[in-house]
Amino acid sequence: MTLHHSRTLRTGFVATLRDVVRDKGVLMLLFAAPLFYAFFYPWFFGPEVVTRVPVAVIDQDHSALSRTIQRLALANPRIEVKAVASDERAAQAAMSRGEIEGYLLLPDTLKANVARGMPALVTIVSNGAYPIISKAVQYGLAEAVGAASAGIEIRQREAKGQSPRQASETRTPVDFQAIALFNATEGYGSFIVPAVALLIMHQTLLMGVGMLVATWVEQRAVQASPMVWIGRWLAFLVPGLVSGLFYFGWIFWLYGYPRAGNVAGSLVFLVLYLSAIVTLGSLVGLWCRDRERVLQVILFSTLPLVFLAGFSWPSEALPTALQYLRWLIPTSPRSSSTAAPRRRCASAEAARRNTPSDRRAFSRSGVLGWVRPGSLEPG
């Protein structure tokens, strides 16, 4: 690189940063918005898991067994037994009023069927309109019933002459241990916030870059030599890198999200991801030619991006056409590839397998960005 090229690049870099600072709208998008969302969005998911969901127990049996199930339900942290009654219609009315999210029905034949050695059926009703709450209700009540059932089976085996240890071992000859990798707490916040953080970085940087480039178009200041455009491109990377390092290096640590499995890999992915966004943002600004229209176009795309990114719904379950379309968007390869280097057990090979996705996203945006006529001058 000649001295002239070096000075030209530096001129574009400094001038772009100066324009960012002077433009309050762009400055808020590139710096204030990521800072606000970094604390605001994780706040909702602080508890990580749903606990103490209000439920009721409908006891129509009134036996020692039904009372045992009630005590086990009271001790379960997933649910909170708000009422014990014998009328199922009262529980249904309470669900309609939103006072409880589900109930357990213990029929009047419960103890009698168990005593005769016949299957005893209990019913769990939950509010399916809220899947996470419904899951907590079903798991909590099922665990209470399962614990009571296990106690009955062990006592029956002991009555046949087995020792307590033998009864416990023969009841479950093959045991298992469930271990959650990469999200040890199985928390919803640990799952959703890192993925949404990438979308926040994508949209704020895309809007900021697009608005400033469109402003240059309005002011007839967009045409420049390739070296000036490279300086502009590098300047746009600065706020993205600040936001990325802030999220990955401190916010994830602050909230205890999975992180730091492969620092070098995360930095490589971050640079490629931001490069694709900056290039695409420049393209959007050149095409829209109006800063307000940039906001309209990008805001309109936010919700489709959420579904195409692959974290709210498995990408494999998308229609075939959308599976191909999603790879044109930087958030899609990044949402899947960013998980690998952040996982504590991720290998270098796992990270390398995802790197081409980010490179392709950058290349596609770059090719599209150069086809906009009149934005560059040879120099």
mmCIF file of C-alpha atoms in Angstrom:
data_model
loop_
_atom_site.group_PDB
_atom_site.id
_atom_site.type_symbol
_atom_site.label_atom_id
_atom_site.label_comp_id
_atom_site.label_asym_id
_atom_site.label_seq_id
_atom_site.Cartn_x
_atom_site.Cartn_y
_atom_site.Cartn_z
ATOM 1 C CA MET A 1 0.000 0.000 0.000
ATOM 2 C CA THR A 2 1.440 3.358 -1.037
ATOM 3 C CA LEU A 3 1.594 6.384 1.231
ATOM 4 C CA HIS A 4 -1.141 8.032 -0.834
ATOM 5 C CA HIS A 5 -3.445 5.044 -0.403
ATOM 6 C CA SER A 6 -2.707 4.944 3.304
ATOM 7 C CA ARG A 7 -3.630 8.596 3.737
ATOM 8 C CA THR A 8 -6.788 8.153 1.646
ATOM 9 C CA LEU A 9 -7.871 5.169 3.755
ATOM 10 C CA ARG A 10 -7.209 7.091 6.967
ATOM 11 C CA THR A 11 -9.182 10.062 5.636
ATOM 12 C CA GLY A 12 -12.227 7.859 4.951
ATOM 13 C CA PHE A 13 -11.906 6.170 8.343
ATOM 14 C CA VAL A 14 -11.684 9.395 10.364
ATOM 15 C CA ALA A 15 -14.356 11.204 8.362
ATOM 16 C CA THR A 16 -16.805 8.331 8.859
ATOM 17 C CA LEU A 17 -16.262 8.216 12.616
ATOM 18 C CA ARG A 18 -16.755 11.985 12.708
ATOM 19 C CA ASP A 19 -20.042 11.653 10.814
ATOM 20 C CA VAL A 20 -21.202 8.924 13.201
ATOM 21 C CA VAL A 21 -20.559 11.125 16.224
ATOM 22 C CA ARG A 22 -22.282 14.137 14.651
ATOM 23 C CA ASP A 23 -25.390 12.209 13.571
ATOM 24 C CA LYS A 24 -27.433 11.705 16.759
ATOM 25 C CA GLY A 25 -29.758 9.144 15.193
ATOM 26 C CA VAL A 26 -26.888 6.976 13.962
ATOM 27 C CA LEU A 27 -25.000 7.429 17.224
ATOM 28 C CA MET A 28 -27.983 6.196 19.250
ATOM 29 C CA LEU A 29 -28.434 3.157 17.009
ATOM 30 C CA LEU A 30 -24.775 2.145 17.033
ATOM 31 C CA PHE A 31 -23.980 2.729 20.703
ATOM 32 C CA ALA A 32 -26.988 3.625 22.874
ATOM 33 C CA ALA A 33 -29.400 0.961 21.573
ATOM 34 C CA PRO A 34 -27.050 -2.035 22.113
ATOM 35 C CA LEU A 35 -26.217 -0.718 25.583
ATOM 36 C CA PHE A 36 -29.900 -0.366 26.491
ATOM 37 C CA TYR A 37 -30.884 -3.809 25.205
ATOM 38 C CA ALA A 38 -27.893 -5.448 26.904
ATOM 39 C CA PHE A 39 -29.493 -4.810 30.292
ATOM 40 C CA PHE A 40 -33.174 -4.526 29.371
ATOM 41 C CA TYR A 41 -33.663 -7.817 27.503
ATOM 42 C CA PRO A 42 -31.950 -10.226 29.963
ATOM 43 C CA TRP A 43 -33.939 -8.625 32.791
ATOM 44 C CA PHE A 44 -37.070 -10.500 31.715
ATOM 45 C CA PHE A 45 -35.358 -13.878 31.922
ATOM 46 C CA GLY A 46 -33.544 -13.401 35.221
ATOM 47 C CA PRO A 47 -35.157 -16.433 36.946
ATOM 48 C CA GLU A 48 -34.124 -18.597 33.929
ATOM 49 C CA VAL A 49 -36.748 -21.290 34.676
ATOM 50 C CA VAL A 50 -40.439 -21.091 35.500
ATOM 51 C CA THR A 51 -41.195 -22.018 39.116
ATOM 52 C CA ARG A 52 -44.107 -21.919 41.560
ATOM 53 C CA VAL A 53 -46.809 -22.099 38.889
ATOM 54 C CA PRO A 54 -50.225 -21.999 40.615
ATOM 55 C CA VAL A 55 -52.184 -25.271 40.402
ATOM 56 C CA ALA A 56 -54.983 -27.083 42.218
ATOM 57 C CA VAL A 57 -55.490 -30.674 43.347
ATOM 58 C CA ILE A 58 -58.949 -32.193 42.932
ATOM 59 C CA ASP A 59 -59.086 -34.995 45.507
ATOM 60 C CA GLN A 60 -62.157 -37.191 45.045
ATOM 61 C CA ASP A 61 -60.598 -40.179 46.788
ATOM 62 C CA HIS A 62 -59.812 -38.711 50.224
ATOM 63 C CA SER A 63 -57.417 -41.554 51.034
ATOM 64 C CA ALA A 64 -53.963 -41.772 52.564
ATOM 65 C CA LEU A 65 -52.547 -42.228 49.054
ATOM 66 C CA SER A 66 -54.214 -39.079 47.717
ATOM 67 C CA ARG A 67 -52.946 -37.103 50.706
ATOM 68 C CA THR A 68 -49.430 -38.407 50.035
ATOM 69 C CA ILE A 69 -49.660 -37.137 46.452
ATOM 70 C CA GLN A 70 -50.827 -33.777 47.757
ATOM 71 C CA ARG A 71 -47.808 -33.492 50.079
ATOM 72 C CA LEU A 72 -45.432 -34.383 47.261
ATOM 73 C CA ALA A 73 -47.063 -31.768 45.035
ATOM 74 C CA LEU A 74 -46.691 -29.155 47.772
ATOM 75 C CA ALA A 75 -42.956 -29.941 47.972
ATOM 76 C CA ASN A 76 -42.324 -29.675 44.219
ATOM 77 C CA PRO A 77 -40.584 -26.371 43.283
ATOM 78 C CA ARG A 78 -42.121 -26.277 39.805
ATOM 79 C CA ILE A 79 -45.657 -25.764 41.099
ATOM 80 C CA GLU A 80 -47.542 -24.125 43.943
ATOM 81 C CA VAL A 81 -50.729 -25.810 45.132
ATOM 82 C CA LYS A 82 -53.202 -22.996 45.615
ATOM 83 C CA ALA A 83 -56.252 -25.086 46.447
ATOM 84 C CA VAL A 84 -57.363 -28.627 47.287
ATOM 85 C CA ALA A 85 -60.984 -29.398 46.440
ATOM 86 C CA SER A 86 -63.239 -32.223 45.307
ATOM 87 C CA ASP A 87 -65.206 -30.438 42.568
ATOM 88 C CA GLU A 88 -63.558 -30.457 39.161
ATOM 89 C CA ARG A 89 -65.884 -27.742 37.881
ATOM 90 C CA ALA A 90 -64.502 -25.347 40.494
ATOM 91 C CA ALA A 91 -60.974 -26.002 39.183
ATOM 92 C CA GLN A 92 -62.094 -25.410 35.596
ATOM 93 C CA ALA A 93 -63.683 -22.128 36.631
ATOM 94 C CA ALA A 94 -60.474 -21.100 38.419
ATOM 95 C CA MET A 95 -58.495 -21.827 35.223
ATOM 96 C CA SER A 96 -60.909 -19.694 33.211
ATOM 97 C CA ARG A 97 -60.360 -16.825 35.648
ATOM 98 C CA GLY A 98 -56.570 -17.224 35.402
ATOM 99 C CA GLU A 99 -56.186 -18.106 39.094
ATOM 100 C CA ILE A 100 -54.471 -21.431 38.342
ATOM 101 C CA GLU A 101 -52.671 -22.833 35.296
ATOM 102 C CA GLY A 102 -53.645 -26.469 35.751
ATOM 103 C CA TYR A 103 -54.910 -29.104 38.134
ATOM 104 C CA LEU A 104 -54.504 -32.745 39.115
ATOM 105 C CA LEU A 105 -57.608 -34.944 39.282
ATOM 106 C CA LEU A 106 -57.422 -37.876 41.725
ATOM 107 C CA PRO A 107 -60.495 -40.090 41.058
ATOM 108 C CA ASP A 108 -62.516 -41.757 43.798
ATOM 109 C CA THR A 109 -61.299 -45.196 42.624
ATOM 110 C CA LEU A 110 -57.597 -44.379 43.110
ATOM 111 C CA LYS A 111 -56.892 -46.259 46.352
ATOM 112 C CA ALA A 112 -59.228 -49.132 45.512
ATOM 113 C CA ASN A 113 -57.559 -49.820 42.163
ATOM 114 C CA VAL A 114 -54.080 -49.724 43.716
ATOM 115 C CA ALA A 115 -55.178 -52.127 46.470
ATOM 116 C CA ARG A 116 -56.523 -54.612 43.876
ATOM 117 C CA GLY A 117 -53.348 -54.329 41.805
ATOM 118 C CA MET A 118 -55.165 -52.657 38.922
ATOM 119 C CA PRO A 119 -53.875 -49.659 36.966
ATOM 120 C CA ALA A 120 -54.926 -46.383 38.547
ATOM 121 C CA LEU A 121 -55.396 -43.438 36.213
ATOM 122 C CA VAL A 122 -55.003 -39.806 37.284
ATOM 123 C CA THR A 123 -55.594 -36.800 35.034
ATOM 124 C CA ILE A 124 -53.398 -33.710 34.661
ATOM 125 C CA VAL A 125 -54.981 -30.698 32.986
ATOM 126 C CA SER A 126 -52.826 -27.695 32.024
ATOM 127 C CA ASN A 127 -53.154 -24.458 30.082
ATOM 128 C CA GLY A 128 -51.770 -25.332 26.654
ATOM 129 C CA ALA A 129 -51.903 -21.705 25.492
ATOM 130 C CA TYR A 130 -48.583 -21.130 27.303
ATOM 131 C CA PRO A 131 -46.252 -24.071 26.503
ATOM 132 C CA ILE A 132 -43.560 -23.199 29.064
ATOM 133 C CA ILE A 133 -46.109 -22.878 31.881
ATOM 134 C CA SER A 134 -47.913 -26.001 30.694
ATOM 135 C CA LYS A 135 -44.647 -27.942 30.749
ATOM 136 C CA ALA A 136 -43.947 -26.857 34.337
ATOM 137 C CA VAL A 137 -47.446 -27.914 35.435
ATOM 138 C CA GLN A 138 -47.258 -31.295 33.733
ATOM 139 C CA TYR A 139 -43.733 -32.055 34.964
ATOM 140 C CA GLY A 140 -44.424 -30.905 38.520
ATOM 141 C CA LEU A 141 -47.647 -32.875 38.975
ATOM 142 C CA ALA A 142 -46.284 -35.914 37.124
ATOM 143 C CA GLU A 143 -43.228 -35.967 39.405
ATOM 144 C CA ALA A 144 -45.481 -35.919 42.479
ATOM 145 C CA VAL A 145 -47.588 -38.809 41.149
ATOM 146 C CA GLY A 146 -44.475 -40.693 40.017
ATOM 147 C CA ALA A 147 -42.825 -40.408 43.421
ATOM 148 C CA ALA A 148 -45.968 -41.742 45.124
ATOM 149 C CA SER A 149 -46.201 -44.575 42.604
ATOM 150 C CA ALA A 150 -42.563 -45.513 43.150
ATOM 151 C CA GLY A 151 -43.129 -45.673 46.917
ATOM 152 C CA ILE A 152 -46.098 -48.011 46.455
ATOM 153 C CA GLU A 153 -44.146 -50.334 44.150
ATOM 154 C CA ILE A 154 -41.184 -50.505 46.514
ATOM 155 C CA ARG A 155 -43.458 -51.354 49.466
ATOM 156 C CA GLN A 156 -45.108 -54.102 47.435
ATOM 157 C CA ARG A 157 -41.719 -55.629 46.661
ATOM 158 C CA GLU A 158 -40.718 -55.406 50.308
ATOM 159 C CA ALA A 159 -43.920 -57.254 51.241
ATOM 160 C CA LYS A 160 -42.766 -60.095 48.993
ATOM 161 C CA GLY A 161 -39.569 -60.468 51.024
ATOM 162 C CA GLN A 162 -37.101 -58.123 49.307
ATOM 163 C CA SER A 163 -34.909 -55.795 51.317
ATOM 164 C CA PRO A 164 -35.398 -52.037 50.842
ATOM 165 C CA ARG A 165 -32.220 -51.888 48.748
ATOM 166 C CA GLN A 166 -33.231 -54.867 46.607
ATOM 167 C CA ALA A 167 -36.706 -53.423 46.113
ATOM 168 C CA SER A 168 -35.276 -50.112 44.952
ATOM 169 C CA GLU A 169 -32.745 -51.726 42.597
ATOM 170 C CA THR A 170 -35.128 -54.258 41.040
ATOM 171 C CA ARG A 171 -37.723 -51.570 40.444
ATOM 172 C CA THR A 172 -35.219 -49.616 38.310
ATOM 173 C CA PRO A 173 -32.626 -52.138 37.046
ATOM 174 C CA VAL A 174 -31.264 -49.639 34.485
ATOM 175 C CA ASP A 175 -30.993 -46.074 35.752
ATOM 176 C CA PHE A 176 -29.965 -43.024 33.783
ATOM 177 C CA GLN A 177 -28.472 -39.618 34.455
ATOM 178 C CA ALA A 178 -29.535 -36.635 32.329
ATOM 179 C CA ILE A 179 -26.782 -34.057 31.713
ATOM 180 C CA ALA A 180 -27.490 -30.833 29.839
ATOM 181 C CA LEU A 181 -24.473 -29.730 27.802
ATOM 182 C CA PHE A 182 -23.735 -26.086 26.902
ATOM 183 C CA ASN A 183 -26.742 -24.853 28.909
ATOM 184 C CA ALA A 184 -26.185 -26.500 32.267
ATOM 185 C CA THR A 185 -29.061 -24.702 33.994
ATOM 186 C CA GLU A 186 -31.436 -25.466 31.090
ATOM 187 C CA GLY A 187 -32.542 -21.866 31.512
ATOM 188 C CA TYR A 188 -34.620 -20.084 28.919
ATOM 189 C CA GLY A 189 -32.541 -16.919 29.238
ATOM 190 C CA SER A 190 -29.300 -18.818 28.549
ATOM 191 C CA PHE A 191 -30.920 -20.132 25.387
ATOM 192 C CA ILE A 192 -32.685 -17.072 23.983
ATOM 193 C CA VAL A 193 -30.608 -14.045 25.035
ATOM 194 C CA PRO A 194 -27.318 -14.950 23.242
ATOM 195 C CA ALA A 195 -29.245 -15.634 20.028
ATOM 196 C CA VAL A 196 -31.282 -12.425 20.279
ATOM 197 C CA ALA A 197 -28.107 -10.470 21.091
ATOM 198 C CA LEU A 198 -26.829 -11.351 17.629
ATOM 199 C CA LEU A 199 -30.063 -10.114 16.098
ATOM 200 C CA ILE A 200 -29.841 -6.875 18.104
ATOM 201 C CA MET A 201 -26.284 -6.306 16.880
ATOM 202 C CA HIS A 202 -27.380 -7.083 13.339
ATOM 203 C CA GLN A 203 -30.364 -4.732 13.224
ATOM 204 C CA THR A 204 -28.809 -1.775 15.060
ATOM 205 C CA LEU A 205 -25.602 -1.882 12.995
ATOM 206 C CA LEU A 206 -27.529 -2.437 9.757
ATOM 207 C CA MET A 207 -29.803 0.543 10.446
ATOM 208 C CA GLY A 208 -26.956 2.799 11.565
ATOM 209 C CA VAL A 209 -24.785 2.044 8.527
ATOM 210 C CA GLY A 210 -27.720 2.239 6.119
ATOM 211 C CA MET A 211 -28.906 5.570 7.516
ATOM 212 C CA LEU A 212 -25.474 7.196 7.301
ATOM 213 C CA VAL A 213 -24.817 5.937 3.765
ATOM 214 C CA ALA A 214 -28.269 7.136 2.680
ATOM 215 C CA THR A 215 -27.467 10.520 4.222
ATOM 216 C CA TRP A 216 -24.317 10.675 2.092
ATOM 217 C CA VAL A 217 -26.459 9.916 -0.956
ATOM 218 C CA GLU A 218 -28.850 12.752 -0.041
ATOM 219 C CA GLN A 219 -25.895 15.121 0.414
ATOM 220 C CA ARG A 220 -24.236 13.890 -2.811
ATOM 221 C CA ALA A 221 -21.183 12.892 -0.797
ATOM 222 C CA VAL A 222 -21.369 9.147 -1.327
ATOM 223 C CA GLN A 223 -19.013 8.910 -4.320
ATOM 224 C CA ALA A 224 -15.436 8.191 -3.310
ATOM 225 C CA SER A 225 -12.408 6.172 -4.293
ATOM 226 C CA PRO A 226 -12.138 2.492 -3.314
ATOM 227 C CA MET A 227 -9.585 3.316 -0.598
ATOM 228 C CA VAL A 228 -11.947 5.844 0.987
ATOM 229 C CA TRP A 229 -14.713 3.238 0.958
ATOM 230 C CA ILE A 230 -12.412 0.735 2.647
ATOM 231 C CA GLY A 231 -11.739 3.362 5.321
ATOM 232 C CA ARG A 232 -15.476 3.899 5.723
ATOM 233 C CA TRP A 233 -16.033 0.151 5.959
ATOM 234 C CA LEU A 234 -13.368 -0.207 8.659
ATOM 235 C CA ALA A 235 -14.860 2.712 10.591
ATOM 236 C CA PHE A 236 -18.280 1.046 10.572
ATOM 237 C CA LEU A 237 -16.700 -2.071 12.074
ATOM 238 C CA VAL A 238 -15.650 -0.134 15.192
ATOM 239 C CA PRO A 239 -19.085 0.241 16.859
ATOM 240 C CA GLY A 240 -19.926 -3.342 15.925
ATOM 241 C CA LEU A 241 -16.747 -4.636 17.544
ATOM 242 C CA VAL A 242 -17.423 -2.552 20.639
ATOM 243 C CA SER A 243 -20.936 -3.985 20.932
ATOM 244 C CA GLY A 244 -19.791 -7.535 20.210
ATOM 245 C CA LEU A 245 -16.984 -7.479 22.758
ATOM 246 C CA PHE A 246 -19.329 -5.852 25.273
ATOM 247 C CA TYR A 247 -21.911 -8.612 24.836
ATOM 248 C CA PHE A 248 -19.609 -11.621 24.539
ATOM 249 C CA GLY A 249 -16.944 -10.412 26.934
ATOM 250 C CA TRP A 250 -18.961 -8.902 29.770
ATOM 251 C CA ILE A 251 -22.770 -9.190 29.492
ATOM 252 C CA PHE A 252 -22.704 -12.971 29.051
ATOM 253 C CA TRP A 253 -20.349 -13.207 32.017
ATOM 254 C CA LEU A 254 -22.549 -10.880 34.090
ATOM 255 C CA TYR A 255 -25.656 -13.026 33.581
ATOM 256 C CA GLY A 256 -23.840 -16.364 33.656
ATOM 257 C CA TYR A 257 -24.566 -17.366 30.068
ATOM 258 C CA PRO A 258 -22.377 -20.018 28.341
ATOM 259 C CA ARG A 259 -19.221 -18.386 26.994
ATOM 260 C CA ALA A 260 -15.447 -18.459 26.508
ATOM 261 C CA GLY A 261 -15.155 -21.924 25.003
ATOM 262 C CA ASN A 262 -13.055 -20.648 22.112
ATOM 263 C CA VAL A 263 -12.116 -16.978 22.381
ATOM 264 C CA ALA A 264 -10.083 -16.882 19.174
ATOM 265 C CA GLY A 265 -12.875 -18.572 17.232
ATOM 266 C CA SER A 266 -15.446 -16.142 18.631
ATOM 267 C CA LEU A 267 -13.342 -13.171 17.502
ATOM 268 C CA VAL A 268 -12.974 -14.598 13.988
ATOM 269 C CA PHE A 269 -16.700 -15.197 13.721
ATOM 270 C CA LEU A 270 -17.463 -11.746 15.111
ATOM 271 C CA VAL A 271 -15.275 -9.994 12.520
ATOM 272 C CA LEU A 272 -16.813 -11.993 9.651
ATOM 273 C CA TYR A 273 -20.326 -11.407 10.962
ATOM 274 C CA LEU A 274 -19.837 -7.663 11.329
ATOM 275 C CA SER A 275 -18.156 -7.453 7.927
ATOM 276 C CA ALA A 276 -21.234 -8.984 6.289
ATOM 277 C CA ILE A 277 -23.559 -6.602 8.160
ATOM 278 C CA VAL A 278 -21.540 -3.477 7.298
ATOM 279 C CA THR A 279 -21.395 -4.420 3.636
ATOM 280 C CA LEU A 280 -25.112 -5.221 3.527
ATOM 281 C CA GLY A 281 -25.933 -1.996 5.401
ATOM 282 C CA SER A 282 -23.964 0.032 2.871
ATOM 283 C CA LEU A 283 -25.882 -1.691 0.090
ATOM 284 C CA VAL A 284 -29.236 -0.910 1.740
ATOM 285 C CA GLY A 285 -28.268 2.762 2.106
ATOM 286 C CA LEU A 286 -27.169 3.010 -1.528
ATOM 287 C CA TRP A 287 -30.346 1.374 -2.776
ATOM 288 C CA CYS A 288 -32.827 3.233 -0.545
ATOM 289 C CA ARG A 289 -31.137 6.654 -1.012
ATOM 290 C CA ASP A 290 -33.257 8.006 1.870
ATOM 291 C CA ARG A 291 -32.482 7.534 5.580
ATOM 292 C CA GLU A 292 -36.161 7.263 6.599
ATOM 293 C CA ARG A 293 -36.756 4.592 3.991
ATOM 294 C CA VAL A 294 -33.800 2.633 5.371
ATOM 295 C CA LEU A 295 -35.552 2.443 8.741
ATOM 296 C CA GLN A 296 -38.806 1.371 7.110
ATOM 297 C CA VAL A 297 -37.165 -1.438 5.144
ATOM 298 C CA ILE A 298 -35.074 -2.794 8.019
ATOM 299 C CA LEU A 299 -37.844 -2.569 10.638
ATOM 300 C CA PHE A 300 -40.132 -4.455 8.262
ATOM 301 C CA SER A 301 -37.537 -7.246 8.021
ATOM 302 C CA THR A 302 -37.037 -7.739 11.773
ATOM 303 C CA LEU A 303 -39.795 -10.271 12.445
ATOM 304 C CA PRO A 304 -39.001 -12.448 9.391
ATOM 305 C CA LEU A 305 -35.357 -12.456 10.492
ATOM 306 C CA VAL A 306 -36.359 -13.845 13.893
ATOM 307 C CA PHE A 307 -38.027 -16.847 12.288
ATOM 308 C CA LEU A 308 -35.335 -17.374 9.657
ATOM 309 C CA ALA A 309 -32.455 -17.163 12.153
ATOM 310 C CA GLY A 310 -33.183 -20.688 13.398
ATOM 311 C CA PHE A 311 -33.472 -20.201 17.161
ATOM 312 C CA SER A 312 -37.222 -19.605 17.570
ATOM 313 C CA TRP A 313 -38.040 -22.543 15.296
ATOM 314 C CA PRO A 314 -35.664 -25.274 14.004
ATOM 315 C CA SER A 315 -34.320 -24.317 10.610
ATOM 316 C CA GLU A 316 -34.650 -27.943 9.457
ATOM 317 C CA ALA A 317 -38.434 -27.657 9.922
ATOM 318 C CA LEU A 318 -38.732 -24.588 7.688
ATOM 319 C CA PRO A 319 -40.110 -24.962 4.146
ATOM 320 C CA THR A 320 -37.385 -25.768 1.629
ATOM 321 C CA ALA A 321 -37.575 -22.365 -0.060
ATOM 322 C CA LEU A 322 -37.059 -20.574 3.276
ATOM 323 C CA GLN A 323 -34.138 -22.853 4.140
ATOM 324 C CA TYR A 324 -32.332 -21.533 1.076
ATOM 325 C CA LEU A 325 -33.477 -17.960 1.630
ATOM 326 C CA ARG A 326 -32.153 -17.831 5.191
ATOM 327 C CA TRP A 327 -28.549 -18.263 4.011
ATOM 328 C CA LEU A 328 -28.708 -14.890 2.280
ATOM 329 C CA ILE A 329 -29.025 -13.192 5.682
ATOM 330 C CA PRO A 330 -25.966 -12.743 7.966
ATOM 331 C CA THR A 331 -27.927 -13.641 11.128
ATOM 332 C CA SER A 332 -28.725 -17.154 9.904
ATOM 333 C CA PRO A 333 -25.208 -18.602 9.582
ATOM 334 C CA ARG A 334 -24.081 -16.575 12.578
ATOM 335 C CA SER A 335 -26.860 -17.808 14.877
ATOM 336 C CA SER A 336 -25.874 -21.402 14.194
ATOM 337 C CA SER A 337 -22.114 -20.963 13.996
ATOM 338 C CA THR A 338 -21.690 -18.697 16.996
ATOM 339 C CA ALA A 339 -22.777 -21.439 19.340
ATOM 340 C CA ALA A 340 -19.774 -23.616 18.565
ATOM 341 C CA PRO A 341 -16.910 -21.366 19.683
ATOM 342 C CA ARG A 342 -18.843 -20.224 22.787
ATOM 343 C CA ARG A 343 -19.476 -23.762 24.026
ATOM 344 C CA ARG A 344 -17.127 -24.968 26.702
ATOM 345 C CA CYS A 345 -16.526 -28.293 24.960
ATOM 346 C CA ALA A 346 -16.414 -27.076 21.365
ATOM 347 C CA SER A 347 -13.455 -28.147 19.295
ATOM 348 C CA ALA A 348 -11.563 -26.190 16.680
ATOM 349 C CA GLU A 349 -12.983 -28.528 14.028
ATOM 350 C CA ALA A 350 -16.550 -27.646 15.095
ATOM 351 C CA ALA A 351 -15.743 -23.984 14.695
ATOM 352 C CA ARG A 352 -14.045 -24.478 11.319
ATOM 353 C CA ARG A 353 -17.085 -26.308 9.946
ATOM 354 C CA ASN A 354 -19.175 -23.162 10.447
ATOM 355 C CA THR A 355 -16.645 -20.584 9.262
ATOM 356 C CA PRO A 356 -17.473 -20.920 5.539
ATOM 357 C CA SER A 357 -21.079 -19.891 6.275
ATOM 358 C CA ASP A 358 -19.956 -16.497 7.539
ATOM 359 C CA ARG A 359 -17.470 -16.103 4.697
ATOM 360 C CA ARG A 360 -20.207 -16.819 2.154
ATOM 361 C CA ALA A 361 -22.560 -14.319 3.804
ATOM 362 C CA PHE A 362 -19.836 -11.665 3.641
ATOM 363 C CA SER A 363 -19.061 -12.485 0.014
ATOM 364 C CA ARG A 364 -22.722 -12.298 -1.042
ATOM 365 C CA SER A 365 -23.166 -8.918 0.622
ATOM 366 C CA GLY A 366 -19.913 -7.660 -0.860
ATOM 367 C CA VAL A 367 -20.806 -8.679 -4.411
ATOM 368 C CA LEU A 368 -24.217 -7.023 -4.130
ATOM 369 C CA GLY A 369 -22.651 -3.894 -2.687
ATOM 370 C CA TRP A 370 -20.338 -3.414 -5.672
ATOM 371 C CA VAL A 371 -23.091 -3.659 -8.281
ATOM 372 C CA ARG A 372 -24.675 -0.374 -7.178
ATOM 373 C CA PRO A 373 -23.554 1.996 -9.938
ATOM 374 C CA GLY A 374 -22.175 5.433 -9.247
ATOM 375 C CA SER A 375 -21.078 4.819 -5.667
ATOM 376 C CA LEU A 376 -17.387 4.452 -6.417
ATOM 377 C CA GLU A 377 -14.843 6.306 -8.430
ATOM 378 C CA PRO A 378 -11.615 4.735 -9.604
ATOM 379 C CA GLY A 379 -8.676 5.970 -7.658
#
